[in-house]
Structures are given as C-alpha cells and as structure tokens.
Amino acid sequence: MIDKEISTLGQAVADVADGATVMIGGFGEAGSPIELIHALIDQGATDLTVVNNNAGSGEVGLAALLKAGRVAKLICSFPRTAGSSVFPDLYRSGRISLELVPQGSLAERIRAGGAGIPAFYTPTTVGTPLEEGKERRTFGGRDYVLEHGLTADFALIKCLRADRYGNLVYNKTARNFGPVMATAAATTIVQAADIVEAGELDPEAVVTPGIFVDRVVKVENPAHESELIARGETYP
Amino acid sequence: MIDKEISTLGQAVADVADGATVMIGGFGEAGSPIELIHALIDQGATDLTVVNNNAGSGEVGLAALLKAGRVAKLICSFPRTAGSSVFPDLYRSGRISLELVPQGSLAERIRAGGAGIPAFYTPTTVGTPLEEGKERRTFGGRDYVLEHGLTADFALIKCLRADRYGNLVYNKTARNFGPVMATAAATTIVQAADIVEAGELDPEAVVTPGIFVDRVVKVENPAHESELIARGETYP
Amino acid sequence: MTSTDRSIGWSREEMAERAALDIPGGSYVNLGIGIPEKVAKCVPTDREVVYHTENGLLGMGPSPTSEHGDPELINAGKRQVTAIPGAAYFHHADSFVMIRGGHIDICILGAMQVSRTGDLANWSTGDPDAVPAVGGAMDLVAGVRTVYVITQHCTKDGRPKLVEACSYPLTGRAVVKRIYTDLAVIDIGTGGFQLVELAPGIGFEYVRERTDANLVPMGG
Amino acid sequence: MTSTDRSIGWSREEMAERAALDIPGGSYVNLGIGIPEKVAKCVPTDREVVYHTENGLLGMGPSPTSEHGDPELINAGKRQVTAIPGAAYFHHADSFVMIRGGHIDICILGAMQVSRTGDLANWSTGDPDAVPAVGGAMDLVAGVRTVYVITQHCTKDGRPKLVEACSYPLTGRAVVKRIYTDLAVIDIGTGGFQLVELAPGIGFEYVRERTDANLVPMGG
C-alpha cells in the first residue's frame, strides 16, 4: 500500500545533503514550514541553496536557518522583512550570495522546472537592471527576456490536510509557492496539520496531486512565525 | 454589482465575428459546450479558426459546426474520432486546414497565451516530423523546440457551477482544457449547469477564478454528445 | 531644490480618494503597499471592484477585526486581510498568470521616480549597501493593462520625483499612465507630463517648479 | 516475409500480464489505448499502482458498471472509467506537467514500429490521405521516465515491427526501453534488440526471423 506518511520531522529531512538546493514554501509567514525548517537546522546540512520568496523574520524558521550559517545562496524576490536583520547582516558582510528574481518570474521558473520546460520568455525585467545577463528577444513587436526553469533537490512545504497518497489542500494564502515547488523538487517533503483517509479529500478540490509529494509528516499545531517572534523565541 | 450572467445562448455568442479564433473546451464529449456551439452555428459566424483537442463526433456539436462549413482552420491534437466522417471528408477534399499540435504542447501553448508568455521550449516533437519549422535549441545537453503561446478572440467552455463573478468549478474529466482556455481568450463565454450565489463556491476549490470569465449562461441539463448521436440527432 | 509644504495640497487620504474616482466598477485591481492600499476604502460604494493580491487571492476584503485574523490570510504587504464571498485562492504561478497575462485591469503603485516617458523606479535607490528587493513590482508593471502611481510630488528633502529620466534603477520602461500626487493629477502624455487636475489651492507654476521635466498645462 | 502464427506465443492478455510484472508497487503509470489498457487488471494485487490519464485524472479506476457511468469521467481513449478514493482531477496543462516534467514513472504504449535504438513510430503511417492525429503520444515519450511498448511482434500481414530504422514518421527518438510482444520480451540494449525472455514454445530463431534488425540472444 502506498503510504507517504513519515513518523518524525527528523526522518523526513534526514537525507538533505550538504550543498543541496532546497525550495522552501511560504510568503512571509503564511505557508512557512517552520517545523521542517527547524528539523533541517537540527539535521545539520550546510552550504545550501535556498529558494524562498523572502528571507525570514526574527530568528526563527528561515531566518534561523540563515543565522545558523547553513545557506550559501538565496534565490529570492524580496529579502527584506520588517524586524529582521539576519539576512541584511549576512548579505552586507558577504557571507551569503543572493539571486534576486522578480516574484512572478520566480514562480514561473519554478513551475517551468516542474513542468519539464527548460526556458521561457517573459516581459518582466525588460529595460531594468535585472535584465542583465539575460537574452532579449522580440515577439510580435514586444521585447521579452529568456528565463530558465528552476529545480531543486528538496522542497519543504506546509499544507493543511494530506492523505496517504500525498494529495494536499492548503489554507488560504498559505498556498502560495507550495504547489509549484512540489512539482519542481526531486523530493518533496510536506508538513500537514492533518492526515486524512484516502477519499476524504474532494478529488475536485485537491490542489497538489500526490504524484508530486514524497513524504508527509504530521505537525498538528504548526507555529506561526509572528507569534514565535512576539514571544521573543529564537531557534535553536 | 458585477454580474456576468447572460440570459440566452444567442446573446452570449452574438459578437463572434467572421474570421475569429475560437477555443472550444472539451476532450471528446467530456466538457464539450454543445449548446454554445449550436448557438454559434445559429449565429452564423464563418471562416473561424477553432482550437479543440479533437474534431467532433457524429453531426452534433463541434462536428456540426465543421459540417456547416464555418471553420477554415482547426488547431488540434487528435482529429480522428470513431464514428465521424465530417472532419476527414473536409480534410481530404482540402476544405479545411489543420495545424496538428501534440496534446501537451497544445495545452501548454494555451496556458502560455493566457499567462503572457510568448514562447517556451519543450522536448516534445524533437526528432519527429512535427518538429518541422520549429527552432531547436539545446539546454543542459538535451534538445528542445520552441513553441509559441496561443490566444483566441473567444473561448466557449462548459462547467458545472458558476457564480455571478464567473468563478467556475467543473465536473470530473470535463475540466480538461476549460481552465487554460478561459485564460487565453479575450472573451470567455461559459455555459454552467448551475449558477449559485456568490460565496457558495468554496474559495479553496474554485478552479477558474472569475477574472478569466466574461459571460456565463445557464444550461441546466446540457446534452451529451454520445447520447445525441445514439438518438440519431444532427444539428441544425 | 524647492521644498514642498505638506500642509497644502491633497493629504494621503485625498490622493487615494482622487485615484479611486478613476477606477470603474467591475475592475480587477491590484494595490501596492502604502498609500495605494488606501484606495480600496475610497472607491464609490456604487462601484463593485475586485481586489487581487499577488500572494494568491482574488476578492480581497478589508482588514479583519482583531479576533478574526488568520496569519495565513495576508496581502502582499504581509498584513492580515479578509476574503469576500465569491473570493478564490490560487497558487503563485496562477496568480502571476493574472498579472503577466494582462488580466488585471489596474494596478496602483508607489514610486521613487517617474520619468516623462512613464518609466518607473520604485524598488531600489541603487545604494550598493542596501539589500535589493523587488517583489512583484516588475511583473505588475510588465503585465497589468493600466498602471497608476500614487506618490508625494517630491521627496521628504524636497527633490522632485517626476523627472526627465530616472536616476534610480528602473522597475519598468514606459509603463506608467497616470500619477496622483499631493499637488496634482498628471498623465504621461505624448509631450511629457500632462497636467490633468490641480489640488485645491495649488497653481500650475507651483507644480512646475517642483517637476524636473516639461509639464504641459491643462488643455495644452 | 515470414508469417506469424497467432495461435502460438503469448495472447494479448498474456502480453499484458507479462508487462504488469515489471510495474513496481507505488508506481505512477500511464497506459495507452489498446493492449496497454489491459495491464491495469494484471498487476499483482499486493502492489498498489496509481494510474494517470492525460485528460485530467490521477487515480483512475476500472470501467464503471453500466448504471454508474458518467460521460464526463473518461480516459484518454474516451471510454468511461471510475476514480479511486484518493483520486484528483486537474486541467490539461497540469496533467502534462506530470508527463513532461518526468513525474510519471512508466508509460506503456502501442507501436507500429520500434527501431533497435528505441525510436518509436506509433501515430501515423505517413499516408498523405490519412488524417494525421498524434494526441499525447509525443509528450508521453518525451517526458515519462520509462517507456514500454506492447505490440504484436509482426503486423497482420507478417511484416516485422522491430526494425533497424523506422520507416513510419517517428513519435520520438531513442525513447523505448522494453518491448513486450506475443513472442518475447526484448530490451533496447547497447547492441540493439536484446532478448530478455521468450514466450513458452517460442525459440530464438523464430523470433530472429521475425525481427528486422540484429537480435542479441539472452546472455549475449
């Protein structure tokens, strides 16, 4: 029987190797898989390339992973967050490299990576400094730049409910990058607040079909970044 | 108040002009908007370019539109259907032109058209006769061909339920090309078996957000192609 | 440099109100962080407008009451919002299909600089020590049909934001259609900055002195 | 031309049964129209396999009983099917993300010809009078990790389908990994067609005579 449930967070992230590329879901705190990120900190993998829309807040979750010195490179659209100095400090002191990608190009590059599309053209960044190094081409009288698909070794994703096949549904705007990242990683690891019986998720409403998911671990009451920060928590 | 409901099928398709490009949802009979197609036949527009995965069955729906001589060109992946000679007859006698596109490239070209992506690379067709005329390019040691986004003047789509904003949910595998076609047409016209109050569709389960939909017309008991054919019906 | 007295001209709320008048009923609208966010409250109540936020929601409603917030229901500025009946959630790639694909009718953004040809700079001062962050701004200006800007006419230290050519790194080229400042409503016209409307008590010369490129008078 | 006696070798059902043995539990599988469709019934019951159909369903179940069919729940061959508990529906672009993106583990297709280098021809005879139709076959062979073919070893009029080079228009180049015929199981090996297994009562020479390219014996 197919059953993608894994008992512990530690087991779920055990094989993330040094140097791996890891996509991490979330837009700000919404959808951030804090418990999986903390398990990755405990696991010790370093020299990571992380793909996330932001750079974390406070000193928990993604910001804690950065602060622990585990991330060599961040691929990101908006690495500036109120109330966190972790990324700015690393960036200014040259201890992390940044690939800045517009949010829509980031989402589409991840989708392309998961869809077997090596490259596509987009109007975004034409005529701006972020066009630098990209091929420009005209279609129908308008200029576009070539962007490449993005894949990863692992994706860490938070969802609301999963079943044993790895079918997922999300909560509100916590969906954000999760569904595309699930398609683009060789191994997709999901934390779900609830794991239900096969057939309990409406097949018309499944957002991520199980084919894109490798491991599901139950995290019944996931933390919210803002609440941890409000309580003054840091990790580890 | 935003209300995209249109009273009659005739009003819904009234402005389809001669020479228009019309995407028509459906994979075989599943999702085929037969009532909208029949309204388009009554309306009289001709010299159309039609985008559909197939070429219709019997002499109803899409096959009837073809038989009526309204379609100059079909963009299609599989124009061969058991029990219909309409398209083969037109094709062999040179009265219709065919652009044959692999099914996945067709779906992705339509998505790209709706997504503002003018072109993308795909491995599909490399080394085959359908590569002819396409640019080939190597990424990461593998060959790909360039495919262009596809847009349309109109899309005719069938769904299960809609609301006044044009949010849509579909029935099972009748979903197929509907959601991507809705994004790629300047005007998207939908037949819905039911129109419900705003808020009755679960926002987590909406498949086509209303932004992609222009007109919704209620067709409470839509016909199934196979049943019309079994009864020996033709249109008009 | 000519200083601007912020006690005259339109207030931030009035700028939002003025912009709101230009949003037709039935529009799909994306509002940037800051003054643009205020526009939603100002749209005349007889016009129904649907708000999009690029982090995956169409049909965004106002801020929640304190007890009804959900940290997973936020806007692009990462503030808690609500969803209206008839809303839809979707993932980020689908959200930017709406933006890049030209499905959003209007977006209203803040600006550091706007050039007379409609170039927009609103993401970076180019300071090498600053952390660069672009978010969805470049996608919005590249994809949304009509891009409006709401901004103070001058910076806090009195430098014009409406310029001949942007000195800051661009967000997009020739993308802005209209600018709402504390002093005036100004279109990007064929002849440059085209004055459309002056704030009460503000004269043409006052605006022209604070604009670093040709300003065409109304009817000009 | 050497005729093939269809009363010997594996039947269509036995070919499907043999192919089914090579599908590991936990696989995501897409089955083509014809003999490949039969494979689903033959997978050993202790292995759970998830079936994908490119028209938008993961978790496809068997044909419905006559009274439970839905004309809007069909497979790629446009025949009515069912959905298992744990199934998911999606649109066509998402369905081909699964295919093109390499997420489907195995697809099993029919063939008109297979070359010794794994080229597949299965969509057109090239007859200019025939209506060309390709469907999803080119996407499947370009995207699915492991492509198997089930086919009669020869055409009805006795011509070999396993050939040095395909004369029919290709579906894809160097895509087939293994072929299940009525006579044998044959891999695409570095030396050409590599015999893996003979059907009961079939000898190597019998297969070689009916193969239009070098056939490497087992262990060869």
Tab-separated table of N, CA and C in Angstrom, chain A residues 1-4 164-165 198, chain D residues 23-29 43-51 59 84-87 105:
chain	number	residue	atom	x	y	z
A	1	MET	N	0.841	-1.200	0.000
A	1	MET	CA	0.000	0.000	0.000
A	1	MET	C	0.877	1.253	0.000
A	2	ILE	N	0.471	2.214	-0.801
A	2	ILE	CA	1.200	3.477	-0.821
A	2	ILE	C	0.870	4.246	0.449
A	3	ASP	N	1.894	4.619	1.186
A	3	ASP	CA	1.675	5.456	2.369
A	3	ASP	C	2.896	6.336	2.553
A	4	LYS	N	2.722	7.606	2.282
A	4	LYS	CA	3.850	8.536	2.297
A	4	LYS	C	4.079	9.188	3.655
A	164	ARG	N	-2.711	9.642	2.457
A	164	ARG	CA	-1.543	8.770	2.352
A	164	ARG	C	-0.887	8.810	0.973
A	165	TYR	N	-1.648	9.221	-0.050
A	165	TYR	CA	-1.074	9.350	-1.390
A	165	TYR	C	-0.238	10.626	-1.539
A	198	ALA	N	-7.662	8.207	2.642
A	198	ALA	CA	-7.789	8.354	1.190
A	198	ALA	C	-9.268	8.435	0.839
D	23	ILE	N	5.929	-3.747	-13.317
D	23	ILE	CA	5.489	-2.481	-12.707
D	23	ILE	C	5.605	-2.597	-11.195
D	24	PRO	N	6.555	-1.884	-10.607
D	24	PRO	CA	6.707	-1.962	-9.147
D	24	PRO	C	5.530	-1.327	-8.417
D	25	GLY	N	5.256	-1.790	-7.212
D	25	GLY	CA	4.265	-1.142	-6.359
D	25	GLY	C	4.678	0.292	-6.110
D	26	GLY	N	3.693	1.178	-6.027
D	26	GLY	CA	3.978	2.589	-5.778
D	26	GLY	C	4.220	3.400	-7.029
D	27	SER	N	4.162	2.741	-8.203
D	27	SER	CA	4.443	3.469	-9.446
D	27	SER	C	3.259	4.343	-9.871
D	28	TYR	N	3.593	5.423	-10.588
D	28	TYR	CA	2.602	6.231	-11.295
D	28	TYR	C	2.703	5.865	-12.764
D	29	VAL	N	1.594	5.399	-13.326
D	29	VAL	CA	1.624	4.741	-14.633
D	29	VAL	C	0.565	5.320	-15.563
D	43	VAL	N	-1.781	-6.277	-12.815
D	43	VAL	CA	-0.739	-6.009	-11.817
D	43	VAL	C	-1.053	-6.822	-10.564
D	44	PRO	N	-0.035	-7.516	-10.021
D	44	PRO	CA	-0.271	-8.326	-8.812
D	44	PRO	C	-0.953	-7.508	-7.716
D	45	THR	N	-1.922	-8.110	-7.044
D	45	THR	CA	-2.790	-7.361	-6.131
D	45	THR	C	-2.057	-6.816	-4.908
D	46	ASP	N	-0.871	-7.348	-4.619
D	46	ASP	CA	-0.131	-6.805	-3.479
D	46	ASP	C	0.662	-5.550	-3.833
D	47	ARG	N	0.542	-5.108	-5.095
D	47	ARG	CA	1.226	-3.871	-5.477
D	47	ARG	C	0.192	-2.790	-5.736
D	48	GLU	N	0.331	-1.644	-5.065
D	48	GLU	CA	-0.587	-0.545	-5.366
D	48	GLU	C	0.056	0.373	-6.394
D	49	VAL	N	-0.653	0.557	-7.486
D	49	VAL	CA	-0.171	1.381	-8.586
D	49	VAL	C	-1.210	2.467	-8.830
D	50	VAL	N	-0.757	3.686	-9.132
D	50	VAL	CA	-1.681	4.793	-9.384
D	50	VAL	C	-1.675	5.104	-10.881
D	51	TYR	N	-2.857	5.090	-11.478
D	51	TYR	CA	-2.971	5.302	-12.921
D	51	TYR	C	-3.343	6.745	-13.246
D	59	GLY	N	-5.355	8.512	-10.382
D	59	GLY	CA	-6.151	7.618	-9.547
D	59	GLY	C	-7.335	7.097	-10.336
D	84	ILE	N	-10.626	6.272	-8.127
D	84	ILE	CA	-10.459	5.600	-6.837
D	84	ILE	C	-10.566	6.614	-5.696
D	85	PRO	N	-10.835	6.152	-4.467
D	85	PRO	CA	-10.735	7.070	-3.314
D	85	PRO	C	-9.277	7.540	-3.220
D	86	GLY	N	-9.078	8.843	-3.181
D	86	GLY	CA	-7.705	9.376	-3.209
D	86	GLY	C	-7.317	9.883	-4.580
D	87	ALA	N	-8.268	9.906	-5.500
D	87	ALA	CA	-8.014	10.439	-6.845
D	87	ALA	C	-7.983	11.963	-6.817
D	105	ASP	N	6.156	7.577	-13.750
D	105	ASP	CA	7.265	6.613	-13.744
D	105	ASP	C	7.311	5.787	-15.009
